[in-house]
Amino acid sequence: MTRQRNGSPPETDPGVELPYAGIETFLKADHRDVDELDEYDAGVVGVPYDGAVSNRPGARYGPQAIRRASSWWAYLSGYKGGLTNMRTEKQVDFSRLSVADCGDVPVFPMDHRRTAESVKAHVAAIADRSFPVVLGGDHYCTAPSFRGFAEGAGHDTVGFVQIDAHTDTSTDSPLFGDEFHGSSTALVADSPYCDYEHVSQVGIRGYESPGFFEFAEETGLNLYTMRDVEDRGIETVVEDAVAAAAAETDAVYVTFDIDAIDPSVAPGTGTPEPGGLSAAQALTVVETLGGHEAVEAADLMEVAPGFDTSEGTQRLAAYLLITLLERQFAE
């Protein structure tokens, strides 16, 4: 940029930054440390880690891809001076939504437990001051993020709403042990802050362990399969799921595994499963959850952008998080 003789830049700032320009932060938000969030509604943090997957790697690149995709909505809002959401028919003013991007959590690719401690500490620091939004990464990272949220926010009991193709309740795996992306919900339920009676799962499909329905009944797990979604409708199911998770808890943590969505729509993930949610159903999920006062933290996991050359998976992932935050803070 050429400068005037007095050293100040010329007056050429249009006031709107193009989506592909500038530093990549979520929604083109301010970059802040986790201890500088007192004036912000939400604090975003990335976890570029996929060392606990059981199938295809690549979710380590998820945070970067989601951030890049989110820039479109920041640009659009600035360009149009606010937005009308044509699905909800609500006026959206992103200037009312103050988001800070705290960068990425330090991860240790060969040490999942040390990575978990790093995730927990950073999310706890955000939760002490703001609404945590975590960009994954594989789903193992949800368990330490959940613990960090509960500790940082000072909650005794936290409900857990899981939007997912898989239950992630595996324990004693002969291949992966007790701590991998297929055990994250088991780790949440085994924490001091939750149990299966406070866990709601939506969109489950495919195959699980023998006798899983008996397991759900015995533990009190609130299970809503894709057949339930098809029979009852997504909005009704999600309303029931969040109500069950919120009952007798201090707050609700939401985790959204992108493989909950059908791979024809979101192929960029490590363990795709046919017969999932449509894009419209997924948006209804976050519209419903974002409007519930008990929801105080969220993550979006398992985006592996290398498996989607169209970049549609990360674009939808960004849209889902933005919609949830919009319902929480910008309407």
mmCIF file of C-alpha atoms in Angstrom:
data_model
loop_
_atom_site.group_PDB
_atom_site.id
_atom_site.type_symbol
_atom_site.label_atom_id
_atom_site.label_comp_id
_atom_site.label_asym_id
_atom_site.label_seq_id
_atom_site.Cartn_x
_atom_site.Cartn_y
_atom_site.Cartn_z
ATOM 1 C CA MET A 1 0.000 0.000 0.000
ATOM 2 C CA THR A 2 1.340 3.446 -0.890
ATOM 3 C CA ARG A 3 1.452 5.920 1.995
ATOM 4 C CA GLN A 4 0.966 9.639 2.217
ATOM 5 C CA ARG A 5 4.021 11.737 3.035
ATOM 6 C CA ASN A 6 3.015 12.191 6.655
ATOM 7 C CA GLY A 7 3.217 8.403 7.147
ATOM 8 C CA SER A 8 -0.522 7.671 7.490
ATOM 9 C CA PRO A 9 -2.229 5.365 4.972
ATOM 10 C CA PRO A 10 -4.546 6.860 2.363
ATOM 11 C CA GLU A 11 -8.287 6.777 2.993
ATOM 12 C CA THR A 12 -9.072 3.723 0.860
ATOM 13 C CA ASP A 13 -10.636 1.342 3.399
ATOM 14 C CA PRO A 14 -14.057 0.267 2.023
ATOM 15 C CA GLY A 15 -15.181 -0.904 5.470
ATOM 16 C CA VAL A 16 -15.886 -4.445 4.221
ATOM 17 C CA GLU A 17 -13.249 -7.162 3.956
ATOM 18 C CA LEU A 18 -13.580 -9.708 1.159
ATOM 19 C CA PRO A 19 -14.116 -13.301 2.334
ATOM 20 C CA TYR A 20 -10.805 -14.466 0.882
ATOM 21 C CA ALA A 21 -8.759 -11.551 2.276
ATOM 22 C CA GLY A 22 -7.258 -10.869 5.678
ATOM 23 C CA ILE A 23 -6.255 -13.161 8.534
ATOM 24 C CA GLU A 24 -8.347 -16.316 8.834
ATOM 25 C CA THR A 25 -10.357 -16.268 12.028
ATOM 26 C CA PHE A 26 -13.846 -17.608 12.613
ATOM 27 C CA LEU A 27 -16.349 -15.076 11.212
ATOM 28 C CA LYS A 28 -13.379 -12.733 10.760
ATOM 29 C CA ALA A 29 -13.487 -12.188 14.502
ATOM 30 C CA ASP A 30 -10.908 -10.477 16.684
ATOM 31 C CA HIS A 31 -8.008 -12.661 17.746
ATOM 32 C CA ARG A 32 -7.781 -12.815 21.527
ATOM 33 C CA ASP A 33 -6.135 -14.931 24.199
ATOM 34 C CA VAL A 34 -8.406 -17.137 26.296
ATOM 35 C CA ASP A 35 -8.058 -14.770 29.253
ATOM 36 C CA GLU A 36 -9.237 -11.745 27.233
ATOM 37 C CA LEU A 37 -12.857 -12.718 26.625
ATOM 38 C CA ASP A 38 -14.769 -10.829 29.285
ATOM 39 C CA GLU A 39 -16.376 -8.520 26.695
ATOM 40 C CA TYR A 40 -17.225 -11.262 24.186
ATOM 41 C CA ASP A 41 -20.317 -13.425 23.785
ATOM 42 C CA ALA A 42 -18.390 -16.403 22.443
ATOM 43 C CA GLY A 43 -14.828 -17.623 22.308
ATOM 44 C CA VAL A 44 -13.786 -19.928 19.464
ATOM 45 C CA VAL A 45 -10.900 -22.348 19.748
ATOM 46 C CA GLY A 46 -9.604 -24.969 17.325
ATOM 47 C CA VAL A 47 -8.288 -28.440 18.104
ATOM 48 C CA PRO A 48 -6.258 -29.614 15.077
ATOM 49 C CA TYR A 49 -5.919 -33.195 16.314
ATOM 50 C CA ASP A 50 -6.980 -36.525 14.813
ATOM 51 C CA GLY A 51 -4.654 -38.931 16.599
ATOM 52 C CA ALA A 52 -7.538 -40.914 18.079
ATOM 53 C CA VAL A 53 -9.462 -41.875 14.928
ATOM 54 C CA SER A 54 -10.307 -45.457 14.016
ATOM 55 C CA ASN A 55 -10.850 -44.936 10.283
ATOM 56 C CA ARG A 56 -9.748 -42.140 7.922
ATOM 57 C CA PRO A 57 -7.556 -39.329 9.308
ATOM 58 C CA GLY A 58 -7.752 -35.691 8.237
ATOM 59 C CA ALA A 59 -9.875 -33.974 10.886
ATOM 60 C CA ARG A 60 -6.738 -32.173 12.065
ATOM 61 C CA TYR A 61 -7.369 -29.826 9.124
ATOM 62 C CA GLY A 62 -10.970 -29.185 10.171
ATOM 63 C CA PRO A 63 -10.497 -26.001 12.250
ATOM 64 C CA GLN A 64 -8.631 -24.208 9.487
ATOM 65 C CA ALA A 65 -11.199 -25.211 6.870
ATOM 66 C CA ILE A 66 -14.194 -24.185 9.004
ATOM 67 C CA ARG A 67 -12.639 -20.809 9.745
ATOM 68 C CA ARG A 68 -11.990 -20.168 6.079
ATOM 69 C CA ALA A 69 -15.554 -21.124 5.154
ATOM 70 C CA SER A 70 -17.064 -18.902 7.855
ATOM 71 C CA SER A 71 -15.586 -15.775 6.303
ATOM 72 C CA TRP A 72 -18.355 -15.711 3.695
ATOM 73 C CA TRP A 73 -21.034 -14.876 6.284
ATOM 74 C CA ALA A 74 -18.914 -12.170 7.870
ATOM 75 C CA TYR A 75 -18.421 -10.594 4.457
ATOM 76 C CA LEU A 76 -22.074 -10.950 3.520
ATOM 77 C CA SER A 77 -23.295 -9.328 6.720
ATOM 78 C CA GLY A 78 -20.922 -6.403 6.337
ATOM 79 C CA TYR A 79 -21.680 -5.989 2.637
ATOM 80 C CA LYS A 80 -25.443 -5.935 3.156
ATOM 81 C CA GLY A 81 -25.420 -4.073 6.462
ATOM 82 C CA GLY A 82 -27.109 -6.950 8.295
ATOM 83 C CA LEU A 83 -29.073 -9.937 7.049
ATOM 84 C CA THR A 84 -32.515 -11.496 6.902
ATOM 85 C CA ASN A 85 -32.440 -15.238 7.566
ATOM 86 C CA MET A 86 -34.815 -16.603 4.955
ATOM 87 C CA ARG A 87 -35.291 -19.906 6.846
ATOM 88 C CA THR A 88 -36.215 -18.411 10.206
ATOM 89 C CA GLU A 89 -37.526 -15.081 8.813
ATOM 90 C CA LYS A 90 -35.520 -13.345 11.537
ATOM 91 C CA GLN A 91 -33.451 -10.183 11.210
ATOM 92 C CA VAL A 92 -29.822 -10.972 11.976
ATOM 93 C CA ASP A 93 -27.317 -8.372 13.053
ATOM 94 C CA PHE A 94 -23.893 -9.936 13.453
ATOM 95 C CA SER A 95 -22.636 -6.669 14.933
ATOM 96 C CA ARG A 96 -24.611 -7.701 18.027
ATOM 97 C CA LEU A 97 -22.663 -10.956 18.160
ATOM 98 C CA SER A 98 -19.236 -10.384 19.661
ATOM 99 C CA VAL A 99 -16.987 -13.335 18.865
ATOM 100 C CA ALA A 100 -13.296 -13.732 19.546
ATOM 101 C CA ASP A 101 -11.083 -16.381 17.980
ATOM 102 C CA CYS A 102 -8.520 -17.745 20.434
ATOM 103 C CA GLY A 103 -6.553 -19.672 17.845
ATOM 104 C CA ASP A 104 -5.716 -23.344 18.232
ATOM 105 C CA VAL A 105 -5.096 -25.399 21.341
ATOM 106 C CA PRO A 106 -1.534 -26.790 21.501
ATOM 107 C CA VAL A 107 -1.782 -30.472 20.598
ATOM 108 C CA PHE A 108 0.658 -33.350 20.946
ATOM 109 C CA PRO A 109 0.203 -35.721 17.987
ATOM 110 C CA MET A 110 1.738 -38.753 19.698
ATOM 111 C CA ASP A 111 0.224 -38.151 23.137
ATOM 112 C CA HIS A 112 -3.584 -38.098 23.300
ATOM 113 C CA ARG A 113 -3.712 -37.685 27.071
ATOM 114 C CA ARG A 114 -1.451 -34.656 27.055
ATOM 115 C CA THR A 115 -3.557 -33.255 24.223
ATOM 116 C CA ALA A 116 -6.687 -33.867 26.311
ATOM 117 C CA GLU A 117 -5.236 -31.887 29.218
ATOM 118 C CA SER A 118 -4.440 -29.026 26.859
ATOM 119 C CA VAL A 119 -7.981 -29.044 25.459
ATOM 120 C CA LYS A 120 -9.543 -29.153 28.915
ATOM 121 C CA ALA A 121 -7.440 -26.253 30.226
ATOM 122 C CA HIS A 122 -8.132 -23.987 27.257
ATOM 123 C CA VAL A 123 -11.871 -24.651 27.138
ATOM 124 C CA ALA A 124 -12.086 -24.120 30.904
ATOM 125 C CA ALA A 125 -10.436 -20.719 30.511
ATOM 126 C CA ILE A 126 -12.956 -19.756 27.821
ATOM 127 C CA ALA A 127 -15.943 -21.094 29.774
ATOM 128 C CA ASP A 128 -14.982 -18.958 32.752
ATOM 129 C CA ARG A 129 -15.621 -15.879 30.621
ATOM 130 C CA SER A 130 -17.684 -16.715 27.556
ATOM 131 C CA PHE A 131 -19.631 -19.247 25.462
ATOM 132 C CA PRO A 132 -17.078 -21.828 24.207
ATOM 133 C CA VAL A 133 -17.191 -22.897 20.555
ATOM 134 C CA VAL A 134 -14.756 -25.697 19.749
ATOM 135 C CA LEU A 135 -13.694 -26.599 16.205
ATOM 136 C CA GLY A 136 -12.441 -30.168 15.831
ATOM 137 C CA GLY A 137 -10.556 -32.342 15.341
ATOM 138 C CA ASP A 138 -11.688 -35.855 16.011
ATOM 139 C CA HIS A 139 -14.481 -36.650 18.432
ATOM 140 C CA TYR A 140 -12.171 -37.848 21.188
ATOM 141 C CA CYS A 141 -11.514 -34.157 21.843
ATOM 142 C CA THR A 142 -15.112 -33.647 22.962
ATOM 143 C CA ALA A 143 -14.591 -35.461 26.267
ATOM 144 C CA PRO A 144 -11.857 -33.126 27.607
ATOM 145 C CA SER A 145 -13.685 -30.136 26.128
ATOM 146 C CA PHE A 146 -16.832 -31.139 28.037
ATOM 147 C CA ARG A 147 -14.870 -31.454 31.280
ATOM 148 C CA GLY A 148 -13.186 -28.123 30.676
ATOM 149 C CA PHE A 149 -16.527 -26.437 30.119
ATOM 150 C CA ALA A 150 -18.025 -27.880 33.311
ATOM 151 C CA GLU A 151 -15.008 -26.894 35.407
ATOM 152 C CA GLY A 152 -14.524 -23.461 33.879
ATOM 153 C CA ALA A 153 -18.202 -22.524 34.115
ATOM 154 C CA GLY A 154 -18.429 -23.884 37.656
ATOM 155 C CA HIS A 155 -21.268 -26.316 36.930
ATOM 156 C CA ASP A 156 -21.945 -29.415 39.024
ATOM 157 C CA THR A 157 -24.047 -31.277 36.448
ATOM 158 C CA VAL A 158 -24.050 -30.745 32.686
ATOM 159 C CA GLY A 159 -26.398 -32.282 30.130
ATOM 160 C CA PHE A 160 -25.003 -33.536 26.851
ATOM 161 C CA VAL A 161 -26.722 -33.415 23.446
ATOM 162 C CA GLN A 162 -24.899 -35.405 20.786
ATOM 163 C CA ILE A 163 -25.777 -35.111 17.099
ATOM 164 C CA ASP A 164 -24.022 -38.064 15.516
ATOM 165 C CA ALA A 165 -24.176 -41.152 13.316
ATOM 166 C CA HIS A 166 -22.490 -43.211 16.045
ATOM 167 C CA THR A 167 -23.010 -43.491 19.787
ATOM 168 C CA ASP A 168 -19.290 -43.285 20.729
ATOM 169 C CA THR A 169 -19.941 -45.447 23.789
ATOM 170 C CA SER A 170 -17.219 -48.015 23.086
ATOM 171 C CA THR A 171 -15.157 -49.261 26.019
ATOM 172 C CA ASP A 172 -12.436 -51.909 26.289
ATOM 173 C CA SER A 173 -11.743 -51.978 22.569
ATOM 174 C CA PRO A 174 -9.076 -54.619 21.845
ATOM 175 C CA LEU A 175 -7.628 -52.315 19.193
ATOM 176 C CA PHE A 176 -8.099 -48.786 20.571
ATOM 177 C CA GLY A 177 -8.591 -49.195 24.315
ATOM 178 C CA ASP A 178 -10.864 -46.851 26.267
ATOM 179 C CA GLU A 179 -9.773 -43.488 24.865
ATOM 180 C CA PHE A 180 -10.382 -42.836 21.187
ATOM 181 C CA HIS A 181 -13.003 -41.079 19.115
ATOM 182 C CA GLY A 182 -15.392 -43.994 19.536
ATOM 183 C CA SER A 183 -15.369 -43.662 23.321
ATOM 184 C CA SER A 184 -15.952 -39.936 23.787
ATOM 185 C CA THR A 185 -19.532 -40.241 25.057
ATOM 186 C CA ALA A 186 -18.567 -43.039 27.422
ATOM 187 C CA LEU A 187 -15.886 -40.731 28.833
ATOM 188 C CA VAL A 188 -18.409 -37.897 29.203
ATOM 189 C CA ALA A 189 -20.890 -40.160 30.997
ATOM 190 C CA ASP A 190 -18.114 -41.425 33.257
ATOM 191 C CA SER A 191 -17.096 -37.894 34.263
ATOM 192 C CA PRO A 192 -18.151 -36.311 37.582
ATOM 193 C CA TYR A 193 -20.442 -33.933 35.670
ATOM 194 C CA CYS A 194 -22.696 -36.287 33.719
ATOM 195 C CA ASP A 195 -24.243 -39.734 33.396
ATOM 196 C CA TYR A 196 -26.180 -41.467 30.648
ATOM 197 C CA GLU A 197 -29.512 -40.199 31.993
ATOM 198 C CA HIS A 198 -28.345 -36.693 31.045
ATOM 199 C CA VAL A 199 -27.100 -37.721 27.581
ATOM 200 C CA SER A 200 -29.310 -37.332 24.491
ATOM 201 C CA GLN A 201 -28.199 -38.722 21.139
ATOM 202 C CA VAL A 202 -29.828 -37.736 17.834
ATOM 203 C CA GLY A 203 -29.347 -39.231 14.375
ATOM 204 C CA ILE A 204 -27.808 -42.574 15.381
ATOM 205 C CA ARG A 205 -27.761 -45.128 12.568
ATOM 206 C CA GLY A 206 -25.713 -47.958 11.102
ATOM 207 C CA TYR A 207 -24.541 -50.630 13.502
ATOM 208 C CA GLU A 208 -23.729 -50.697 17.216
ATOM 209 C CA SER A 209 -22.761 -53.394 19.693
ATOM 210 C CA PRO A 210 -25.102 -56.360 20.316
ATOM 211 C CA GLY A 211 -27.809 -55.512 22.806
ATOM 212 C CA PHE A 212 -27.350 -51.771 22.461
ATOM 213 C CA PHE A 213 -31.029 -50.965 22.910
ATOM 214 C CA GLU A 214 -30.955 -52.893 26.182
ATOM 215 C CA PHE A 215 -27.877 -50.910 27.189
ATOM 216 C CA ALA A 216 -29.702 -47.647 26.457
ATOM 217 C CA GLU A 217 -32.688 -48.717 28.515
ATOM 218 C CA GLU A 218 -30.580 -49.896 31.457
ATOM 219 C CA THR A 219 -28.438 -46.749 31.603
ATOM 220 C CA GLY A 220 -31.234 -44.248 30.936
ATOM 221 C CA LEU A 221 -29.609 -43.003 27.723
ATOM 222 C CA ASN A 222 -31.983 -40.798 25.732
ATOM 223 C CA LEU A 223 -31.603 -42.403 22.311
ATOM 224 C CA TYR A 224 -33.143 -40.961 19.125
ATOM 225 C CA THR A 225 -32.177 -42.904 16.019
ATOM 226 C CA MET A 226 -32.589 -41.815 12.416
ATOM 227 C CA ARG A 227 -35.737 -43.953 12.341
ATOM 228 C CA ASP A 228 -37.120 -41.770 15.145
ATOM 229 C CA VAL A 229 -36.223 -38.665 13.125
ATOM 230 C CA GLU A 230 -37.985 -40.080 10.072
ATOM 231 C CA ASP A 231 -41.076 -41.090 12.036
ATOM 232 C CA ARG A 232 -41.445 -38.058 14.326
ATOM 233 C CA GLY A 233 -39.694 -35.190 12.545
ATOM 234 C CA ILE A 234 -36.356 -33.611 13.379
ATOM 235 C CA GLU A 235 -37.654 -30.581 15.284
ATOM 236 C CA THR A 236 -39.791 -32.646 17.661
ATOM 237 C CA VAL A 237 -36.935 -35.078 18.286
ATOM 238 C CA VAL A 238 -34.414 -32.326 19.034
ATOM 239 C CA GLU A 239 -36.840 -30.521 21.331
ATOM 240 C CA ASP A 240 -37.312 -33.738 23.307
ATOM 241 C CA ALA A 241 -33.574 -34.451 23.292
ATOM 242 C CA VAL A 242 -32.502 -31.079 24.668
ATOM 243 C CA ALA A 243 -35.316 -31.079 27.230
ATOM 244 C CA ALA A 244 -34.169 -34.485 28.497
ATOM 245 C CA ALA A 245 -30.523 -33.365 28.691
ATOM 246 C CA ALA A 246 -31.443 -30.105 30.423
ATOM 247 C CA ALA A 247 -33.604 -31.746 33.082
ATOM 248 C CA GLU A 248 -31.993 -31.419 36.515
ATOM 249 C CA THR A 249 -28.722 -30.081 35.079
ATOM 250 C CA ASP A 250 -27.027 -26.684 35.297
ATOM 251 C CA ALA A 251 -26.389 -26.320 31.559
ATOM 252 C CA VAL A 252 -26.212 -28.270 28.298
ATOM 253 C CA TYR A 253 -23.151 -28.941 26.145
ATOM 254 C CA VAL A 254 -23.835 -29.651 22.453
ATOM 255 C CA THR A 255 -21.557 -31.751 20.286
ATOM 256 C CA PHE A 256 -22.206 -32.043 16.547
ATOM 257 C CA ASP A 257 -20.307 -34.720 14.645
ATOM 258 C CA ILE A 258 -20.455 -33.790 10.974
ATOM 259 C CA ASP A 259 -20.987 -37.457 10.105
ATOM 260 C CA ALA A 260 -24.527 -37.076 11.472
ATOM 261 C CA ILE A 261 -25.223 -35.572 8.048
ATOM 262 C CA ASP A 262 -25.604 -37.872 5.068
ATOM 263 C CA PRO A 263 -22.304 -38.298 3.189
ATOM 264 C CA SER A 264 -24.011 -37.322 -0.063
ATOM 265 C CA VAL A 265 -24.203 -33.858 1.514
ATOM 266 C CA ALA A 266 -21.113 -33.834 3.755
ATOM 267 C CA PRO A 267 -18.574 -36.383 2.477
ATOM 268 C CA GLY A 268 -15.626 -34.683 4.190
ATOM 269 C CA THR A 269 -15.405 -36.864 7.290
ATOM 270 C CA GLY A 270 -13.530 -39.883 8.548
ATOM 271 C CA THR A 271 -16.344 -42.369 9.161
ATOM 272 C CA PRO A 272 -19.196 -41.646 6.728
ATOM 273 C CA GLU A 273 -22.478 -43.500 7.276
ATOM 274 C CA PRO A 274 -25.313 -43.639 4.715
ATOM 275 C CA GLY A 275 -28.833 -42.523 5.592
ATOM 276 C CA GLY A 276 -28.074 -39.401 7.621
ATOM 277 C CA LEU A 277 -29.548 -35.965 8.120
ATOM 278 C CA SER A 278 -30.158 -33.646 5.213
ATOM 279 C CA ALA A 279 -28.672 -30.147 5.220
ATOM 280 C CA ALA A 280 -32.116 -28.733 5.999
ATOM 281 C CA GLN A 281 -32.588 -31.131 8.919
ATOM 282 C CA ALA A 282 -29.141 -30.250 10.259
ATOM 283 C CA LEU A 283 -29.984 -26.554 10.156
ATOM 284 C CA THR A 284 -33.232 -27.252 12.003
ATOM 285 C CA VAL A 285 -31.168 -29.019 14.673
ATOM 286 C CA VAL A 286 -28.990 -25.991 15.381
ATOM 287 C CA GLU A 287 -31.874 -23.539 15.065
ATOM 288 C CA THR A 288 -33.670 -25.501 17.771
ATOM 289 C CA LEU A 289 -30.646 -25.942 20.015
ATOM 290 C CA GLY A 290 -29.507 -22.345 19.574
ATOM 291 C CA GLY A 291 -32.845 -21.117 20.847
ATOM 292 C CA HIS A 292 -32.700 -23.151 24.062
ATOM 293 C CA GLU A 293 -31.549 -21.164 27.082
ATOM 294 C CA ALA A 294 -29.817 -24.158 28.692
ATOM 295 C CA VAL A 295 -27.256 -24.505 25.868
ATOM 296 C CA GLU A 296 -24.012 -22.848 27.002
ATOM 297 C CA ALA A 297 -21.278 -24.521 24.920
ATOM 298 C CA ALA A 298 -20.894 -26.276 21.577
ATOM 299 C CA ASP A 299 -18.398 -28.084 19.423
ATOM 300 C CA LEU A 300 -18.361 -29.319 15.843
ATOM 301 C CA MET A 301 -16.137 -32.304 15.169
ATOM 302 C CA GLU A 302 -14.802 -34.676 12.515
ATOM 303 C CA VAL A 303 -14.625 -32.347 9.500
ATOM 304 C CA ALA A 304 -11.919 -33.860 7.292
ATOM 305 C CA PRO A 305 -11.800 -31.439 4.341
ATOM 306 C CA GLY A 306 -9.474 -33.555 2.235
ATOM 307 C CA PHE A 307 -12.333 -35.927 1.430
ATOM 308 C CA ASP A 308 -14.534 -33.191 -0.071
ATOM 309 C CA THR A 309 -13.064 -31.419 -3.063
ATOM 310 C CA SER A 310 -16.196 -29.261 -3.326
ATOM 311 C CA GLU A 311 -15.490 -27.746 0.131
ATOM 312 C CA GLY A 312 -19.190 -28.189 0.883
ATOM 313 C CA THR A 313 -18.632 -30.066 4.148
ATOM 314 C CA GLN A 314 -16.707 -27.278 5.859
ATOM 315 C CA ARG A 315 -19.099 -24.694 4.410
ATOM 316 C CA LEU A 316 -22.058 -26.474 5.985
ATOM 317 C CA ALA A 317 -20.138 -26.948 9.246
ATOM 318 C CA ALA A 318 -19.473 -23.209 9.458
ATOM 319 C CA TYR A 319 -23.097 -22.429 8.623
ATOM 320 C CA LEU A 320 -24.303 -24.736 11.414
ATOM 321 C CA LEU A 321 -22.165 -23.035 14.055
ATOM 322 C CA ILE A 322 -23.023 -19.573 12.805
ATOM 323 C CA THR A 323 -26.728 -20.429 12.911
ATOM 324 C CA LEU A 324 -26.461 -21.665 16.493
ATOM 325 C CA LEU A 325 -24.649 -18.485 17.563
ATOM 326 C CA GLU A 326 -27.115 -16.389 15.604
ATOM 327 C CA ARG A 327 -30.015 -17.880 17.542
ATOM 328 C CA GLN A 328 -28.163 -17.373 20.824
ATOM 329 C CA PHE A 329 -26.938 -13.827 20.409
ATOM 330 C CA ALA A 330 -27.788 -12.062 17.136
ATOM 331 C CA GLU A 331 -31.576 -12.159 16.737
#
